[in-house]
């Protein structure tokens, strides 16, 4: 009778689990996560390339997790740690565990280890401090799952001796163990090496084709370089180069003014603040043709922009105004000119008493999404366009010596980083070792030093990207966090 009773109870539990798993379909999950997607979608981070890239990669991993939950018979899973930059609506939030930026968004990290869609959706929304009230319209009872991280929603709480006697696994212990699990580099490589090798081998012919197309177009147009703003797949990049090649054949006369320039495939067409030709990947040849036709006008505007930078430099004691693609949003030439013009007019009217050439050798970049000046680890000043001139003067004077020291340290840091990348590439026989723009040089140096202490035969012939999370990209590149364990 005891075993009959046990079997009856287990059947009831299993039935309830099945019913609970059906309370939220895949379509319902997407609808329930609309506020989350709205808060983190990369398209809203166009002015913040680092944060955009983090969100893009995290969304890929989240979608994979959600897809696995919907697979029939899916049992095993591994905790997945995700980081998102969430657009902030209430900057006065009292949650001190989340880091807020002056740019109107905050960084949120959380780990998913749930086994059903409903709990996963609730974990995501709660972790990002987003409302769950809209779930009521989906006829889903969200309340019992609010503490899914720490409790298991079961009608009967069995004594521990029950699991010892029957041999069944205690779901609470399993959940606690999953929470304690921390992905290590070795264990992750063990689990993902085969998948990465398979994808890499599949991509090799396309990689060779991409290199061939890039060399041919660069030589034919006498370009300085061809780049991509975002981490599109190899097939996507080949397609873009084929499109440019067709345009060259159809309209060779419009490409006479590109000699020595860099072409960047990005989200919009125009000329960048750095003077690169931007080709929007969603634009048709007609739009690209207009950009090439306008190049002489762009070059004239670029000369005016350089003159404006020199005038700002004169007003600020000789400090050099620079634009750094890796650290700043991708601005068009027109946008950057307007920013410089506005800042110049503000400085000219304030008549700050900087001694001529007293700040020569120092550097600054202008930012439109900050409200307080700061000093970067590489030694350049990050100056908001709305900064009060008097406060700006005090800050530059107070930090000038530290800035010079940082500039000297930057040179050594860049040398050290390159040496460690070369050494690591050779030591592990990597085909390529690189980092995401959001990874600093200090983080890269720390990562490489610790890698060189390990024996990692898994990496032979691989493409390794240093990032903020673990991932295998569609073309076989391995992404590992810089602070791997």
XYZ file of C-alpha atoms in Angstrom:
485
model
C 0.000 0.000 0.000
C 2.886 2.327 0.711
C 4.231 1.980 -2.823
C 0.748 2.500 -4.259
C 0.461 5.659 -2.207
C 3.895 6.828 -3.396
C 3.029 6.097 -7.036
C -0.292 7.955 -6.712
C 1.422 11.005 -5.229
C 4.147 10.968 -7.895
C 1.527 10.747 -10.646
C -0.221 13.792 -9.201
C 3.047 15.704 -9.012
C 3.976 14.818 -12.582
C 0.510 15.805 -13.798
C 0.781 19.188 -12.106
C 4.255 19.727 -13.582
C 2.901 19.000 -17.052
C 0.032 21.425 -16.533
C 2.406 24.084 -15.229
C 4.723 23.647 -18.219
C 1.775 24.326 -20.500
C 0.743 27.526 -18.769
C 3.067 29.476 -21.051
C 3.643 28.718 -24.722
C 6.578 29.940 -26.778
C 4.420 32.686 -28.291
C 3.169 33.661 -24.824
C 6.755 33.869 -23.592
C 7.670 36.274 -26.406
C 4.641 38.443 -25.623
C 5.415 38.374 -21.908
C 9.004 39.481 -22.573
C 8.041 42.445 -24.770
C 8.909 45.020 -22.037
C 12.279 43.315 -21.641
C 13.022 43.259 -25.386
C 11.993 46.922 -25.584
C 14.425 47.776 -22.765
C 17.458 45.892 -24.146
C 17.001 45.750 -27.939
C 20.315 46.620 -29.656
C 18.613 49.021 -32.078
C 18.066 51.430 -29.158
C 21.821 51.464 -28.402
C 22.998 52.893 -31.725
C 25.043 55.572 -29.933
C 26.652 53.020 -27.592
C 28.470 50.368 -29.661
C 29.981 48.504 -26.695
C 26.668 48.082 -24.898
C 24.927 47.231 -28.166
C 27.346 44.373 -28.829
C 26.931 42.967 -25.311
C 23.129 42.983 -25.698
C 23.299 41.394 -29.147
C 25.373 38.468 -27.914
C 23.377 38.034 -24.713
C 20.111 37.940 -26.692
C 21.522 35.157 -28.883
C 22.330 33.079 -25.812
C 18.963 33.836 -24.200
C 17.097 32.780 -27.340
C 19.040 29.520 -27.360
C 18.085 28.903 -23.740
C 14.389 29.560 -24.471
C 14.487 27.285 -27.510
C 15.964 24.440 -25.428
C 13.183 24.766 -22.857
C 10.619 24.177 -25.612
C 12.282 21.050 -27.027
C 10.315 17.842 -26.362
C 11.908 15.719 -23.674
C 14.423 18.394 -22.707
C 15.919 17.432 -19.347
C 19.494 18.493 -18.720
C 20.480 22.134 -18.597
C 23.330 24.311 -17.397
C 23.001 27.624 -15.591
C 23.416 30.454 -18.102
C 24.836 33.767 -16.936
C 23.715 36.788 -18.946
C 24.546 40.486 -18.883
C 22.287 43.130 -20.407
C 22.347 46.896 -20.566
C 18.788 47.935 -19.741
C 17.393 51.295 -20.783
C 16.582 53.094 -17.550
C 13.200 54.728 -17.040
C 13.556 55.404 -13.327
C 17.136 56.511 -12.601
C 16.315 56.929 -8.899
C 15.833 53.207 -8.348
C 16.807 52.017 -4.879
C 18.432 48.795 -6.076
C 22.045 49.342 -5.093
C 23.214 46.055 -6.582
C 22.752 47.340 -10.123
C 25.268 49.703 -11.688
C 23.825 52.770 -13.366
C 25.496 54.870 -16.034
C 25.094 58.514 -16.875
C 23.929 57.471 -20.324
C 20.416 56.439 -19.301
C 20.916 52.685 -18.942
C 22.144 50.225 -16.328
C 24.055 46.957 -16.429
C 22.182 43.928 -15.101
C 23.660 40.431 -14.694
C 21.695 37.336 -13.743
C 21.878 33.546 -14.055
C 19.112 31.425 -15.575
C 18.681 27.922 -14.169
C 14.926 27.358 -14.484
C 13.288 24.383 -16.221
C 10.114 25.962 -17.602
C 9.186 29.026 -19.634
C 7.089 30.724 -16.979
C 9.790 30.667 -14.305
C 12.360 31.807 -16.866
C 10.220 34.743 -17.989
C 9.622 35.781 -14.391
C 13.322 35.511 -13.535
C 14.232 37.755 -16.477
C 11.603 40.399 -15.700
C 12.310 40.419 -11.962
C 16.100 40.558 -12.495
C 15.663 43.629 -14.702
C 13.186 45.240 -12.260
C 10.432 45.117 -14.886
C 6.739 44.692 -14.069
C 5.090 41.253 -14.247
C 1.531 42.552 -13.978
C 0.913 42.145 -17.714
C 1.241 38.365 -17.291
C -2.260 38.333 -15.827
C -3.655 39.055 -19.286
C -2.105 35.756 -20.398
C -4.080 33.876 -17.732
C -0.860 33.001 -15.971
C -0.580 33.018 -12.217
C 2.782 34.669 -11.675
C 2.704 34.850 -7.904
C 3.729 31.286 -6.989
C 6.830 31.532 -9.161
C 8.222 34.815 -7.872
C 10.654 32.963 -5.675
C 11.466 30.231 -8.152
C 15.142 30.718 -7.450
C 14.895 29.557 -3.878
C 11.829 27.313 -3.621
C 10.153 24.573 -5.648
C 6.404 24.857 -6.181
C 5.188 21.409 -5.076
C 1.950 20.480 -3.259
C 3.790 18.005 -0.996
C 7.128 18.615 0.702
C 8.699 15.187 1.119
C 10.983 14.331 3.992
C 14.614 13.746 3.022
C 14.320 10.089 4.067
C 11.798 9.572 1.245
C 14.502 10.235 -1.363
C 16.995 8.043 0.479
C 14.469 5.182 0.623
C 13.142 5.405 -2.961
C 16.324 6.473 -4.749
C 14.547 9.412 -6.419
C 16.488 12.678 -6.798
C 15.547 15.546 -4.513
C 14.572 18.436 -6.867
C 15.432 21.015 -4.212
C 18.932 19.641 -3.854
C 19.332 19.569 -7.635
C 18.300 23.195 -7.858
C 20.651 24.239 -5.057
C 23.492 22.380 -6.728
C 22.767 24.096 -10.038
C 22.851 27.463 -8.295
C 26.234 26.630 -6.774
C 27.639 25.537 -10.113
C 30.044 27.971 -11.702
C 31.171 27.465 -15.267
C 34.925 27.015 -15.558
C 37.005 27.481 -18.677
C 38.073 23.823 -18.807
C 34.555 22.439 -18.333
C 33.106 24.835 -20.906
C 35.774 23.948 -23.476
C 35.134 20.254 -22.813
C 31.455 20.726 -23.629
C 31.784 23.120 -26.579
C 35.017 22.280 -28.404
C 33.386 19.763 -30.757
C 30.620 22.176 -31.743
C 33.100 25.005 -32.345
C 35.397 22.802 -34.458
C 32.459 21.667 -36.599
C 31.282 25.243 -37.209
C 34.835 26.460 -37.865
C 35.511 23.765 -40.489
C 32.236 24.611 -42.196
C 33.176 28.298 -42.330
C 36.730 27.863 -43.684
C 35.821 28.061 -47.405
C 33.793 31.229 -46.745
C 36.639 32.734 -44.723
C 39.015 32.220 -47.675
C 36.439 33.718 -50.024
C 36.045 36.742 -47.736
C 39.785 37.348 -47.628
C 40.043 37.034 -51.414
C 37.197 39.500 -52.009
C 38.605 41.954 -49.513
C 42.081 41.926 -51.082
C 40.726 42.247 -54.625
C 38.393 45.157 -53.825
C 41.005 46.966 -51.720
C 43.497 46.703 -54.580
C 41.025 47.658 -57.311
C 39.712 50.721 -55.431
C 43.083 51.500 -53.751
C 41.372 51.473 -50.365
C 43.247 51.778 -47.098
C 41.019 49.153 -45.441
C 37.592 47.481 -45.412
C 35.929 47.055 -42.009
C 32.677 46.064 -40.363
C 31.118 47.941 -37.466
C 29.374 44.880 -36.041
C 30.175 41.185 -35.717
C 28.191 39.926 -38.712
C 28.766 36.346 -39.825
C 31.239 35.460 -42.590
C 28.475 34.710 -45.115
C 26.887 38.106 -44.455
C 30.218 39.874 -44.966
C 30.877 38.042 -48.243
C 27.456 39.097 -49.475
C 28.235 42.742 -48.690
C 31.542 42.602 -50.593
C 29.826 40.966 -53.564
C 27.338 43.860 -53.577
C 30.144 46.412 -53.570
C 31.901 44.492 -56.349
C 28.776 44.604 -58.529
C 28.484 48.355 -57.987
C 32.108 48.807 -59.051
C 31.377 46.958 -62.311
C 28.178 48.914 -62.986
C 29.365 52.411 -62.059
C 33.203 52.514 -62.031
C 33.267 56.285 -62.590
C 31.681 57.140 -59.222
C 34.447 55.410 -57.298
C 37.261 57.703 -58.391
C 37.359 59.590 -55.076
C 37.823 56.624 -52.708
C 41.600 56.257 -53.062
C 43.303 55.877 -49.674
C 40.012 55.771 -47.780
C 38.508 53.139 -45.461
C 35.113 51.617 -46.220
C 33.018 50.569 -43.206
C 29.905 48.413 -43.537
C 27.501 49.604 -40.880
C 23.841 50.389 -40.158
C 23.621 53.628 -42.164
C 25.277 55.265 -45.142
C 27.361 58.438 -45.122
C 30.794 59.502 -43.922
C 31.851 58.872 -40.343
C 33.391 61.389 -37.963
C 36.717 59.595 -38.500
C 36.482 60.216 -42.257
C 35.546 56.672 -43.255
C 32.999 55.896 -45.994
C 29.987 54.229 -44.360
C 27.854 51.846 -46.422
C 24.557 50.911 -44.782
C 23.969 47.166 -45.092
C 20.205 47.682 -45.422
C 20.577 50.264 -48.204
C 20.353 49.444 -51.896
C 22.917 50.373 -54.551
C 21.070 53.607 -55.249
C 21.892 54.890 -51.751
C 25.514 53.762 -51.984
C 25.854 55.497 -55.343
C 24.656 58.791 -53.841
C 27.240 58.528 -51.056
C 30.072 58.068 -53.561
C 28.792 61.009 -55.597
C 28.773 63.228 -52.498
C 32.344 62.410 -51.464
C 33.841 65.735 -52.688
C 31.342 67.622 -50.495
C 32.151 65.375 -47.552
C 35.869 66.080 -47.976
C 35.182 69.838 -47.872
C 33.178 69.425 -44.653
C 35.984 67.328 -43.196
C 38.461 70.186 -43.757
C 36.118 72.584 -41.946
C 35.825 70.058 -39.122
C 39.612 69.824 -38.713
C 39.810 73.616 -38.611
C 37.139 73.661 -35.881
C 39.136 71.136 -33.826
C 42.208 73.397 -34.092
C 40.217 76.414 -32.848
C 38.922 74.466 -29.846
C 42.486 73.344 -29.132
C 43.695 76.959 -29.136
C 40.990 77.977 -26.644
C 41.943 75.093 -24.319
C 45.682 75.647 -24.054
C 46.709 73.385 -26.927
C 44.925 70.207 -25.805
C 44.278 67.975 -28.843
C 40.678 67.134 -29.769
C 40.479 63.530 -30.990
C 37.771 61.140 -32.158
C 38.275 57.471 -31.197
C 36.034 54.919 -32.891
C 36.668 52.244 -30.250
C 35.515 54.486 -27.407
C 32.870 56.706 -28.994
C 29.562 56.176 -30.806
C 29.733 55.889 -34.590
C 28.787 59.445 -35.589
C 28.347 60.825 -39.075
C 30.554 63.671 -40.192
C 27.579 66.059 -40.019
C 26.649 64.993 -36.476
C 30.201 65.402 -35.221
C 30.584 68.794 -36.898
C 27.428 70.045 -35.159
C 28.757 68.765 -31.821
C 32.094 70.529 -32.311
C 30.442 73.747 -33.477
C 28.155 73.916 -30.456
C 31.021 73.249 -28.043
C 33.267 75.802 -29.769
C 30.645 78.553 -29.517
C 30.206 77.812 -25.824
C 33.964 78.000 -25.173
C 34.410 81.165 -27.232
C 31.699 82.974 -25.275
C 33.082 81.871 -21.884
C 36.646 83.154 -22.601
C 38.406 80.671 -20.306
C 41.872 81.886 -19.239
C 43.996 78.964 -20.484
C 47.648 79.817 -21.077
C 48.585 79.177 -24.743
C 50.167 75.734 -25.267
C 50.074 74.977 -21.519
C 48.196 71.719 -22.204
C 50.066 70.576 -25.298
C 50.490 66.816 -25.428
C 47.155 66.144 -23.732
C 44.065 64.798 -25.493
C 40.299 65.061 -25.125
C 37.204 63.566 -26.735
C 33.752 65.153 -26.778
C 30.739 63.149 -25.628
C 27.107 64.186 -25.912
C 25.719 61.588 -23.483
C 27.658 62.553 -20.332
C 27.132 65.266 -17.765
C 30.410 65.265 -15.849
C 33.996 65.287 -17.179
C 36.207 62.280 -16.496
C 39.709 61.012 -17.180
C 40.117 57.746 -19.090
C 42.707 55.140 -18.078
C 44.480 55.836 -21.383
C 45.012 59.480 -20.418
C 42.500 61.369 -22.557
C 39.840 63.624 -21.049
C 36.205 62.700 -21.733
C 34.397 66.034 -21.881
C 30.596 66.412 -22.054
C 29.358 68.937 -24.601
C 27.052 70.378 -21.896
C 29.850 70.739 -19.342
C 30.017 74.056 -17.479
C 33.145 75.898 -18.743
C 34.289 76.888 -15.238
C 33.954 73.297 -13.997
C 35.771 72.109 -17.110
C 38.697 74.443 -16.451
C 39.038 73.310 -12.836
C 38.836 69.612 -13.775
C 41.477 69.828 -16.511
C 43.905 71.748 -14.272
C 43.381 69.277 -11.404
C 43.877 66.178 -13.586
C 46.536 67.384 -16.055
C 49.471 65.637 -14.365
C 47.539 62.392 -13.913
C 46.548 62.557 -17.578
C 50.205 62.811 -18.655
C 51.094 59.812 -16.488
C 48.201 57.806 -17.946
C 49.321 58.628 -21.493
C 52.788 57.267 -20.743
C 51.287 54.156 -19.139
C 49.041 53.681 -22.192
C 52.032 53.279 -24.506
C 53.520 50.563 -22.309
C 50.150 48.886 -21.847
C 49.564 48.689 -25.615
C 53.012 47.129 -26.093
C 52.371 44.618 -23.298
C 48.938 43.726 -24.670
C 50.301 43.065 -28.171
C 53.177 40.962 -26.815
C 50.797 38.837 -24.737
C 48.400 38.374 -27.675
C 51.296 37.247 -29.907
C 52.699 34.941 -27.205
C 49.295 33.406 -26.442
C 48.538 32.911 -30.136
C 51.809 31.060 -30.621
C 51.641 29.103 -27.351
C 48.167 27.662 -28.033
C 48.578 27.482 -31.846
C 45.563 29.727 -32.295
C 44.553 30.834 -35.750
C 43.410 34.144 -34.286
C 43.156 35.812 -30.863
C 41.186 39.036 -30.517
C 38.920 40.915 -28.108
C 35.583 42.708 -28.208
C 35.703 46.530 -28.094
C 34.066 46.480 -24.661
C 37.076 44.617 -23.176
C 39.734 47.034 -21.944
C 43.476 46.587 -22.438
C 43.938 45.985 -18.709
C 41.322 43.213 -18.807
C 42.925 41.674 -21.909
C 46.361 41.684 -20.286
C 45.027 40.009 -17.147
C 43.200 37.395 -19.227
C 46.224 36.493 -21.368
C 48.548 36.241 -18.383
C 46.257 33.719 -16.716
C 45.725 31.796 -19.975
C 49.479 31.339 -20.357
C 49.533 29.542 -17.004
C 47.167 26.864 -18.335
C 47.545 23.867 -20.637
C 44.788 24.188 -23.250
C 45.201 21.776 -26.190
C 41.534 22.449 -27.093
C 42.506 25.785 -28.648
C 44.737 24.448 -31.430
C 43.750 26.115 -34.721
C 40.776 27.934 -33.182
C 39.593 31.561 -33.331
C 39.421 32.842 -29.749
C 37.548 36.014 -28.797
C 37.940 37.567 -25.339
C 34.530 38.810 -24.261
C 32.332 39.067 -21.146
C 30.626 35.677 -21.457
C 30.925 32.169 -22.903
C 29.585 31.582 -26.395
C 30.259 29.756 -29.668
C 29.632 32.075 -32.626
C 27.952 30.871 -35.806
C 31.284 30.605 -37.649
C 33.038 28.659 -34.880
C 34.744 31.470 -32.956
C 35.059 30.670 -29.247
C 34.079 33.525 -26.910
C 35.266 33.369 -23.309
C 34.936 35.997 -20.545
C 38.115 37.900 -19.760
C 37.699 37.041 -16.058
C 37.208 33.293 -16.657
C 37.528 30.925 -13.729
